[in-house]
Amino acid sequence: AQRVTQPEKLLSVFKGAPVELKCNYSYSGSPELFWYVQYSRQRLQLLLRHISRESIKGFTADLNKGETSFHLKKPFAQEEDSAMYYCALSSPSGTYKYIFGTGTRLKVLA
Amino acid sequence: NAGVTQTPKFQVLKTGQSMTLQCAQDMNHEYMSWYRQDPGMGLRLIHYSVGAGITDQGEVPNGYNVSRSTTEDFPLRLLSAAPSQTSVYFCASSYSYGRGVGGSPLHFGNGTRLTVT
C-alpha cells in the first residue's frame, strides 16, 4: 500500500540553523513526490516536487529511491519558514490518489 | 483566475443535519478531490474525481457523497452530520492527474472549518 511517513510532528530550530524535515514513503514503483507548505492563515501550496530538482525559498529535497526518502532541507532557517509542511506522493498511474503524510510543524525560533 | 474557491469558510451543524460544501475551480482542471485535515492525522482523502461524471472513494468516504456534473464544480455532501466529522475540509484540483513529466501538483482552496455539535 502507498504510505507517506513524516516521523516528526514538531521540529523547533533556531534561526540560522540547518533544517531537515524527514519524509519516507512506501510505494512499489516510481512515485512522484511533493512537498506542500501551509503558512499561518494561508492555503496549502506547493513548495517543490522531486522531478523539478529546483530550490524554492532555499529549500531542496532529493529523492533517494534506495532509502525511499524525500527529506526537505534548508541550510539556514529563517523565521518566515515557520509553517506546517506536508510530504505527498502520487502514483504516475492507477489509483489516482495523492497520499499525504501527517505533516511536520516547523518552528523557527529567534 | 480565482483558482479553487470553497464556500462556506465556517459552518456549525447539529448532529443529524445535512449540508453541502461547495468547491469550484476556474482552471479547467480534470482532477478534483476533497480532504479532511485533523490534528495528528494530516490530510486524508475523502473522495476524488478524474473528470465530469467520474468519482471514486478515497481513504475516509463514509458519511460523505460527491458528484461531478461539470468540470468546474465538485460539491461534498454530508448526509447526516456527526461530531466525528468536525474537521477542516480542503478541496484541491490538478490539471491532469499523473500524466506527463513531473506530475501535476494540487491547487488548494482556503478550506472550510466545520463544527458538528
PDB file of C-alpha atoms in Angstrom:
ATOM      1  CA  ALA A   1       0.000   0.000   0.000  1.00  0.00           C
ATOM      2  CA  GLN A   2       1.089   3.548  -0.619  1.00  0.00           C
ATOM      3  CA  ARG A   3       2.142   5.365   2.508  1.00  0.00           C
ATOM      4  CA  VAL A   4       3.945   8.543   3.431  1.00  0.00           C
ATOM      5  CA  THR A   5       5.562   8.836   6.849  1.00  0.00           C
ATOM      6  CA  GLN A   6       6.672  12.047   8.496  1.00  0.00           C
ATOM      7  CA  PRO A   7       8.074  10.969  11.850  1.00  0.00           C
ATOM      8  CA  GLU A   8       8.254  14.400  13.477  1.00  0.00           C
ATOM      9  CA  LYS A   9       5.105  16.246  14.467  1.00  0.00           C
ATOM     10  CA  LEU A  10       7.046  19.278  15.600  1.00  0.00           C
ATOM     11  CA  LEU A  11      10.521  20.476  14.790  1.00  0.00           C
ATOM     12  CA  SER A  12      11.962  23.520  16.520  1.00  0.00           C
ATOM     13  CA  VAL A  13      15.196  25.109  15.361  1.00  0.00           C
ATOM     14  CA  PHE A  14      16.916  28.401  15.934  1.00  0.00           C
ATOM     15  CA  LYS A  15      17.168  30.993  13.209  1.00  0.00           C
ATOM     16  CA  GLY A  16      20.229  30.349  11.077  1.00  0.00           C
ATOM     17  CA  ALA A  17      20.410  26.658  11.971  1.00  0.00           C
ATOM     18  CA  PRO A  18      20.063  23.922   9.343  1.00  0.00           C
ATOM     19  CA  VAL A  19      16.689  22.277   8.889  1.00  0.00           C
ATOM     20  CA  GLU A  20      15.812  18.782   7.781  1.00  0.00           C
ATOM     21  CA  LEU A  21      12.213  17.618   7.618  1.00  0.00           C
ATOM     22  CA  LYS A  22      12.036  13.886   7.152  1.00  0.00           C
ATOM     23  CA  CYS A  23       9.779  12.048   4.737  1.00  0.00           C
ATOM     24  CA  ASN A  24       9.773   8.340   3.963  1.00  0.00           C
ATOM     25  CA  TYR A  25       7.435   6.622   1.580  1.00  0.00           C
ATOM     26  CA  SER A  26       6.369   3.154   0.597  1.00  0.00           C
ATOM     27  CA  TYR A  27       5.393   2.538  -2.979  1.00  0.00           C
ATOM     28  CA  SER A  28       6.229  -0.259  -5.364  1.00  0.00           C
ATOM     29  CA  GLY A  29       7.100   1.697  -8.440  1.00  0.00           C
ATOM     30  CA  SER A  30       8.265   5.168  -9.385  1.00  0.00           C
ATOM     31  CA  PRO A  31       6.205   7.683  -7.466  1.00  0.00           C
ATOM     32  CA  GLU A  32       6.077  11.404  -7.865  1.00  0.00           C
ATOM     33  CA  LEU A  33       6.858  13.231  -4.649  1.00  0.00           C
ATOM     34  CA  PHE A  34       5.966  16.702  -3.487  1.00  0.00           C
ATOM     35  CA  TRP A  35       6.377  18.994  -0.522  1.00  0.00           C
ATOM     36  CA  TYR A  36       3.485  21.287   0.335  1.00  0.00           C
ATOM     37  CA  VAL A  37       3.573  24.109   2.869  1.00  0.00           C
ATOM     38  CA  GLN A  38       0.828  25.817   4.837  1.00  0.00           C
ATOM     39  CA  TYR A  39       1.721  29.159   6.386  1.00  0.00           C
ATOM     40  CA  SER A  40      -0.463  30.567   9.134  1.00  0.00           C
ATOM     41  CA  ARG A  41      -3.889  31.573   7.797  1.00  0.00           C
ATOM     42  CA  GLN A  42      -2.955  30.658   4.226  1.00  0.00           C
ATOM     43  CA  ARG A  43      -3.955  27.837   1.954  1.00  0.00           C
ATOM     44  CA  LEU A  44      -1.777  24.840   1.304  1.00  0.00           C
ATOM     45  CA  GLN A  45       0.582  25.471  -1.562  1.00  0.00           C
ATOM     46  CA  LEU A  46       3.170  23.536  -3.461  1.00  0.00           C
ATOM     47  CA  LEU A  47       6.714  24.111  -2.257  1.00  0.00           C
ATOM     48  CA  LEU A  48       8.606  21.819  -4.566  1.00  0.00           C
ATOM     49  CA  ARG A  49       8.468  18.498  -6.419  1.00  0.00           C
ATOM     50  CA  HIS A  50      11.203  15.989  -6.978  1.00  0.00           C
ATOM     51  CA  ILE A  51      11.068  15.990 -10.756  1.00  0.00           C
ATOM     52  CA  SER A  52      11.903  19.691 -10.926  1.00  0.00           C
ATOM     53  CA  ARG A  53      15.140  19.401  -8.941  1.00  0.00           C
ATOM     54  CA  GLU A  54      14.796  23.046  -8.025  1.00  0.00           C
ATOM     55  CA  SER A  55      15.393  25.095  -4.914  1.00  0.00           C
ATOM     56  CA  ILE A  56      12.460  27.090  -3.647  1.00  0.00           C
ATOM     57  CA  LYS A  57      12.921  29.622  -0.828  1.00  0.00           C
ATOM     58  CA  GLY A  58      16.261  27.948  -0.133  1.00  0.00           C
ATOM     59  CA  PHE A  59      14.681  24.516   0.348  1.00  0.00           C
ATOM     60  CA  THR A  60      15.801  21.439  -1.554  1.00  0.00           C
ATOM     61  CA  ALA A  61      14.703  17.820  -1.486  1.00  0.00           C
ATOM     62  CA  ASP A  62      16.375  14.834  -3.057  1.00  0.00           C
ATOM     63  CA  LEU A  63      14.597  11.632  -3.870  1.00  0.00           C
ATOM     64  CA  ASN A  64      16.544   8.655  -2.520  1.00  0.00           C
ATOM     65  CA  LYS A  65      14.974   5.558  -4.018  1.00  0.00           C
ATOM     66  CA  GLY A  66      17.259   3.226  -2.097  1.00  0.00           C
ATOM     67  CA  GLU A  67      16.148   4.625   1.247  1.00  0.00           C
ATOM     68  CA  THR A  68      12.672   5.555  -0.072  1.00  0.00           C
ATOM     69  CA  SER A  69      13.099   9.032   1.352  1.00  0.00           C
ATOM     70  CA  PHE A  70      12.415  12.578   0.215  1.00  0.00           C
ATOM     71  CA  HIS A  71      13.742  14.734   3.031  1.00  0.00           C
ATOM     72  CA  LEU A  72      13.350  18.514   2.858  1.00  0.00           C
ATOM     73  CA  LYS A  73      16.434  20.544   3.715  1.00  0.00           C
ATOM     74  CA  LYS A  74      17.466  24.136   4.166  1.00  0.00           C
ATOM     75  CA  PRO A  75      20.935  25.179   5.279  1.00  0.00           C
ATOM     76  CA  PHE A  76      19.893  28.288   7.228  1.00  0.00           C
ATOM     77  CA  ALA A  77      16.389  28.543   8.683  1.00  0.00           C
ATOM     78  CA  GLN A  78      14.518  31.838   8.694  1.00  0.00           C
ATOM     79  CA  GLU A  79      11.666  32.855  10.984  1.00  0.00           C
ATOM     80  CA  GLU A  80       9.343  33.105   7.983  1.00  0.00           C
ATOM     81  CA  ASP A  81       9.885  29.392   7.340  1.00  0.00           C
ATOM     82  CA  SER A  82       7.697  28.613  10.342  1.00  0.00           C
ATOM     83  CA  ALA A  83       4.769  26.657   8.911  1.00  0.00           C
ATOM     84  CA  MET A  84       3.210  23.245   8.524  1.00  0.00           C
ATOM     85  CA  TYR A  85       4.940  21.049   5.958  1.00  0.00           C
ATOM     86  CA  TYR A  86       3.390  18.064   4.242  1.00  0.00           C
ATOM     87  CA  CYS A  87       5.118  15.452   2.144  1.00  0.00           C
ATOM     88  CA  ALA A  88       2.911  13.898  -0.535  1.00  0.00           C
ATOM     89  CA  LEU A  89       3.087  11.108  -3.072  1.00  0.00           C
ATOM     90  CA  SER A  90       1.196  10.468  -6.263  1.00  0.00           C
ATOM     91  CA  SER A  91       1.392   7.352  -8.346  1.00  0.00           C
ATOM     92  CA  PRO A  92       2.035   8.007 -12.041  1.00  0.00           C
ATOM     93  CA  SER A  93      -0.824   5.719 -12.943  1.00  0.00           C
ATOM     94  CA  GLY A  94      -3.538   3.559 -11.489  1.00  0.00           C
ATOM     95  CA  THR A  95      -5.077   4.712  -8.268  1.00  0.00           C
ATOM     96  CA  TYR A  96      -5.336   8.458  -8.978  1.00  0.00           C
ATOM     97  CA  LYS A  97      -4.698   9.262  -5.359  1.00  0.00           C
ATOM     98  CA  TYR A  98      -2.416  11.785  -3.804  1.00  0.00           C
ATOM     99  CA  ILE A  99      -1.344  10.481  -0.408  1.00  0.00           C
ATOM    100  CA  PHE A 100      -0.182  12.891   2.265  1.00  0.00           C
ATOM    101  CA  GLY A 101       1.905  12.407   5.361  1.00  0.00           C
ATOM    102  CA  THR A 102       0.718  13.595   8.747  1.00  0.00           C
ATOM    103  CA  GLY A 103       2.723  16.802   8.496  1.00  0.00           C
ATOM    104  CA  THR A 104       5.533  18.408  10.455  1.00  0.00           C
ATOM    105  CA  ARG A 105       5.168  21.764  12.115  1.00  0.00           C
ATOM    106  CA  LEU A 106       8.368  23.739  11.828  1.00  0.00           C
ATOM    107  CA  LYS A 107       9.029  26.479  14.365  1.00  0.00           C
ATOM    108  CA  VAL A 108      11.981  28.712  13.785  1.00  0.00           C
ATOM    109  CA  LEU A 109      12.987  30.468  16.978  1.00  0.00           C
ATOM    110  CA  ALA A 110      14.600  33.887  17.040  1.00  0.00           C
TER     111      ALA A 110
ATOM    112  CA  ASN B   1      -8.144  33.310 -12.183  1.00  0.00           C
ATOM    113  CA  ALA B   2      -9.750  32.799  -8.808  1.00  0.00           C
ATOM    114  CA  GLY B   3      -8.217  29.317  -8.563  1.00  0.00           C
ATOM    115  CA  VAL B   4     -10.064  26.983  -6.202  1.00  0.00           C
ATOM    116  CA  THR B   5     -12.943  28.568  -4.319  1.00  0.00           C
ATOM    117  CA  GLN B   6     -14.574  26.938  -1.320  1.00  0.00           C
ATOM    118  CA  THR B   7     -17.720  28.016   0.475  1.00  0.00           C
ATOM    119  CA  PRO B   8     -18.604  28.459   3.258  1.00  0.00           C
ATOM    120  CA  LYS B   9     -15.484  29.287   5.275  1.00  0.00           C
ATOM    121  CA  PHE B  10     -17.086  28.311   8.574  1.00  0.00           C
ATOM    122  CA  GLN B  11     -20.101  26.193   9.424  1.00  0.00           C
ATOM    123  CA  VAL B  12     -21.669  24.868  12.591  1.00  0.00           C
ATOM    124  CA  LEU B  13     -24.100  21.964  12.325  1.00  0.00           C
ATOM    125  CA  LYS B  14     -26.101  19.956  14.764  1.00  0.00           C
ATOM    126  CA  THR B  15     -25.856  16.192  14.771  1.00  0.00           C
ATOM    127  CA  GLY B  16     -28.071  14.742  12.084  1.00  0.00           C
ATOM    128  CA  GLN B  17     -28.211  17.824   9.890  1.00  0.00           C
ATOM    129  CA  SER B  18     -27.089  17.673   6.283  1.00  0.00           C
ATOM    130  CA  MET B  19     -25.220  20.216   4.247  1.00  0.00           C
ATOM    131  CA  THR B  20     -23.166  20.702   1.105  1.00  0.00           C
ATOM    132  CA  LEU B  21     -19.677  22.129   0.959  1.00  0.00           C
ATOM    133  CA  GLN B  22     -19.124  23.870  -2.329  1.00  0.00           C
ATOM    134  CA  CYS B  23     -15.947  23.755  -4.407  1.00  0.00           C
ATOM    135  CA  ALA B  24     -15.350  25.417  -7.749  1.00  0.00           C
ATOM    136  CA  GLN B  25     -12.261  25.853  -9.879  1.00  0.00           C
ATOM    137  CA  ASP B  26     -11.756  28.006 -12.955  1.00  0.00           C
ATOM    138  CA  MET B  27      -8.543  26.418 -14.238  1.00  0.00           C
ATOM    139  CA  ASN B  28     -10.184  23.713 -16.361  1.00  0.00           C
ATOM    140  CA  HIS B  29      -8.639  21.044 -14.155  1.00  0.00           C
ATOM    141  CA  GLU B  30      -9.645  17.455 -14.767  1.00  0.00           C
ATOM    142  CA  TYR B  31      -8.823  16.188 -11.295  1.00  0.00           C
ATOM    143  CA  MET B  32     -10.626  17.357  -8.163  1.00  0.00           C
ATOM    144  CA  SER B  33     -10.571  15.999  -4.657  1.00  0.00           C
ATOM    145  CA  TRP B  34     -11.706  16.528  -1.087  1.00  0.00           C
ATOM    146  CA  TYR B  35      -9.550  16.130   2.002  1.00  0.00           C
ATOM    147  CA  ARG B  36     -10.147  16.500   5.676  1.00  0.00           C
ATOM    148  CA  GLN B  37      -7.421  17.809   7.941  1.00  0.00           C
ATOM    149  CA  ASP B  38      -7.342  16.658  11.540  1.00  0.00           C
ATOM    150  CA  PRO B  39      -4.628  17.232  14.164  1.00  0.00           C
ATOM    151  CA  GLY B  40      -2.064  14.445  14.097  1.00  0.00           C
ATOM    152  CA  MET B  41      -3.781  12.792  11.117  1.00  0.00           C
ATOM    153  CA  GLY B  42      -2.605  15.000   8.314  1.00  0.00           C
ATOM    154  CA  LEU B  43      -4.689  15.228   5.169  1.00  0.00           C
ATOM    155  CA  ARG B  44      -6.927  12.291   4.425  1.00  0.00           C
ATOM    156  CA  LEU B  45      -8.597  11.820   1.070  1.00  0.00           C
ATOM    157  CA  ILE B  46     -12.384  11.604   1.179  1.00  0.00           C
ATOM    158  CA  HIS B  47     -13.427  11.435  -2.493  1.00  0.00           C
ATOM    159  CA  TYR B  48     -11.928  12.367  -5.800  1.00  0.00           C
ATOM    160  CA  SER B  49     -12.867  12.792  -9.432  1.00  0.00           C
ATOM    161  CA  VAL B  50     -10.807  12.428 -12.586  1.00  0.00           C
ATOM    162  CA  GLY B  51     -13.363  14.164 -14.779  1.00  0.00           C
ATOM    163  CA  ALA B  52     -17.006  15.141 -15.131  1.00  0.00           C
ATOM    164  CA  GLY B  53     -19.255  12.211 -14.366  1.00  0.00           C
ATOM    165  CA  ILE B  54     -16.485  10.181 -12.719  1.00  0.00           C
ATOM    166  CA  THR B  55     -15.984   9.943  -8.962  1.00  0.00           C
ATOM    167  CA  ASP B  56     -14.354   7.473  -6.630  1.00  0.00           C
ATOM    168  CA  GLN B  57     -13.727   6.920  -2.952  1.00  0.00           C
ATOM    169  CA  GLY B  58     -10.651   7.875  -1.019  1.00  0.00           C
ATOM    170  CA  GLU B  59      -9.478   6.726   2.396  1.00  0.00           C
ATOM    171  CA  VAL B  60     -12.372   8.031   4.503  1.00  0.00           C
ATOM    172  CA  PRO B  61     -15.524   8.189   2.335  1.00  0.00           C
ATOM    173  CA  ASN B  62     -18.145   7.094   4.854  1.00  0.00           C
ATOM    174  CA  GLY B  63     -20.757   9.734   5.606  1.00  0.00           C
ATOM    175  CA  TYR B  64     -19.927  11.800   2.527  1.00  0.00           C
ATOM    176  CA  ASN B  65     -21.264  11.972  -1.013  1.00  0.00           C
ATOM    177  CA  VAL B  66     -19.918  13.700  -4.089  1.00  0.00           C
ATOM    178  CA  SER B  67     -20.953  14.314  -7.669  1.00  0.00           C
ATOM    179  CA  ARG B  68     -19.209  15.892 -10.638  1.00  0.00           C
ATOM    180  CA  SER B  69     -21.721  17.134 -13.172  1.00  0.00           C
ATOM    181  CA  THR B  70     -19.395  19.803 -14.570  1.00  0.00           C
ATOM    182  CA  THR B  71     -15.629  20.205 -14.861  1.00  0.00           C
ATOM    183  CA  GLU B  72     -15.727  23.262 -12.599  1.00  0.00           C
ATOM    184  CA  ASP B  73     -17.737  22.075  -9.594  1.00  0.00           C
ATOM    185  CA  PHE B  74     -17.222  19.283  -7.081  1.00  0.00           C
ATOM    186  CA  PRO B  75     -19.586  19.608  -4.105  1.00  0.00           C
ATOM    187  CA  LEU B  76     -19.212  17.480  -0.977  1.00  0.00           C
ATOM    188  CA  ARG B  77     -22.392  16.451   0.813  1.00  0.00           C
ATOM    189  CA  LEU B  78     -22.617  15.461   4.431  1.00  0.00           C
ATOM    190  CA  LEU B  79     -25.646  13.228   4.636  1.00  0.00           C
ATOM    191  CA  SER B  80     -26.220  13.190   8.409  1.00  0.00           C
ATOM    192  CA  ALA B  81     -23.580  15.138  10.294  1.00  0.00           C
ATOM    193  CA  ALA B  82     -21.806  13.538  13.237  1.00  0.00           C
ATOM    194  CA  PRO B  83     -19.368  15.050  15.769  1.00  0.00           C
ATOM    195  CA  SER B  84     -16.626  12.865  14.237  1.00  0.00           C
ATOM    196  CA  GLN B  85     -16.953  14.960  11.081  1.00  0.00           C
ATOM    197  CA  THR B  86     -15.763  18.072  12.887  1.00  0.00           C
ATOM    198  CA  SER B  87     -12.714  18.996  10.839  1.00  0.00           C
ATOM    199  CA  VAL B  88     -11.218  21.355   8.313  1.00  0.00           C
ATOM    200  CA  TYR B  89     -12.138  20.387   4.771  1.00  0.00           C
ATOM    201  CA  PHE B  90      -9.998  21.190   1.764  1.00  0.00           C
ATOM    202  CA  CYS B  91     -10.863  20.951  -1.887  1.00  0.00           C
ATOM    203  CA  ALA B  92      -7.969  20.560  -4.289  1.00  0.00           C
ATOM    204  CA  SER B  93      -7.611  20.254  -8.049  1.00  0.00           C
ATOM    205  CA  SER B  94      -4.900  19.493 -10.548  1.00  0.00           C
ATOM    206  CA  TYR B  95      -4.618  19.840 -14.283  1.00  0.00           C
ATOM    207  CA  SER B  96      -4.153  16.256 -15.260  1.00  0.00           C
ATOM    208  CA  TYR B  97      -3.532  13.572 -12.699  1.00  0.00           C
ATOM    209  CA  GLY B  98      -0.283  11.756 -13.161  1.00  0.00           C
ATOM    210  CA  ARG B  99       0.113  12.377 -16.818  1.00  0.00           C
ATOM    211  CA  GLY B 100       3.143  13.978 -18.341  1.00  0.00           C
ATOM    212  CA  VAL B 101       6.563  14.602 -16.944  1.00  0.00           C
ATOM    213  CA  GLY B 102       6.680  15.999 -13.452  1.00  0.00           C
ATOM    214  CA  GLY B 103       3.276  15.091 -12.264  1.00  0.00           C
ATOM    215  CA  SER B 104       0.618  17.657 -11.722  1.00  0.00           C
ATOM    216  CA  PRO B 105       0.611  19.409  -8.350  1.00  0.00           C
ATOM    217  CA  LEU B 106      -2.548  20.102  -6.431  1.00  0.00           C
ATOM    218  CA  HIS B 107      -4.081  23.566  -6.075  1.00  0.00           C
ATOM    219  CA  PHE B 108      -5.947  24.009  -2.817  1.00  0.00           C
ATOM    220  CA  GLY B 109      -8.885  26.051  -1.689  1.00  0.00           C
ATOM    221  CA  ASN B 110      -8.855  28.039   1.546  1.00  0.00           C
ATOM    222  CA  GLY B 111     -10.706  25.392   3.476  1.00  0.00           C
ATOM    223  CA  THR B 112     -13.990  25.083   5.336  1.00  0.00           C
ATOM    224  CA  ARG B 113     -13.927  24.760   9.107  1.00  0.00           C
ATOM    225  CA  LEU B 114     -16.854  22.573  10.132  1.00  0.00           C
ATOM    226  CA  THR B 115     -18.023  22.003  13.679  1.00  0.00           C
ATOM    227  CA  VAL B 116     -20.698  19.427  14.466  1.00  0.00           C
ATOM    228  CA  THR B 117     -22.264  19.655  17.908  1.00  0.00           C
TER     229      THR B 117
END
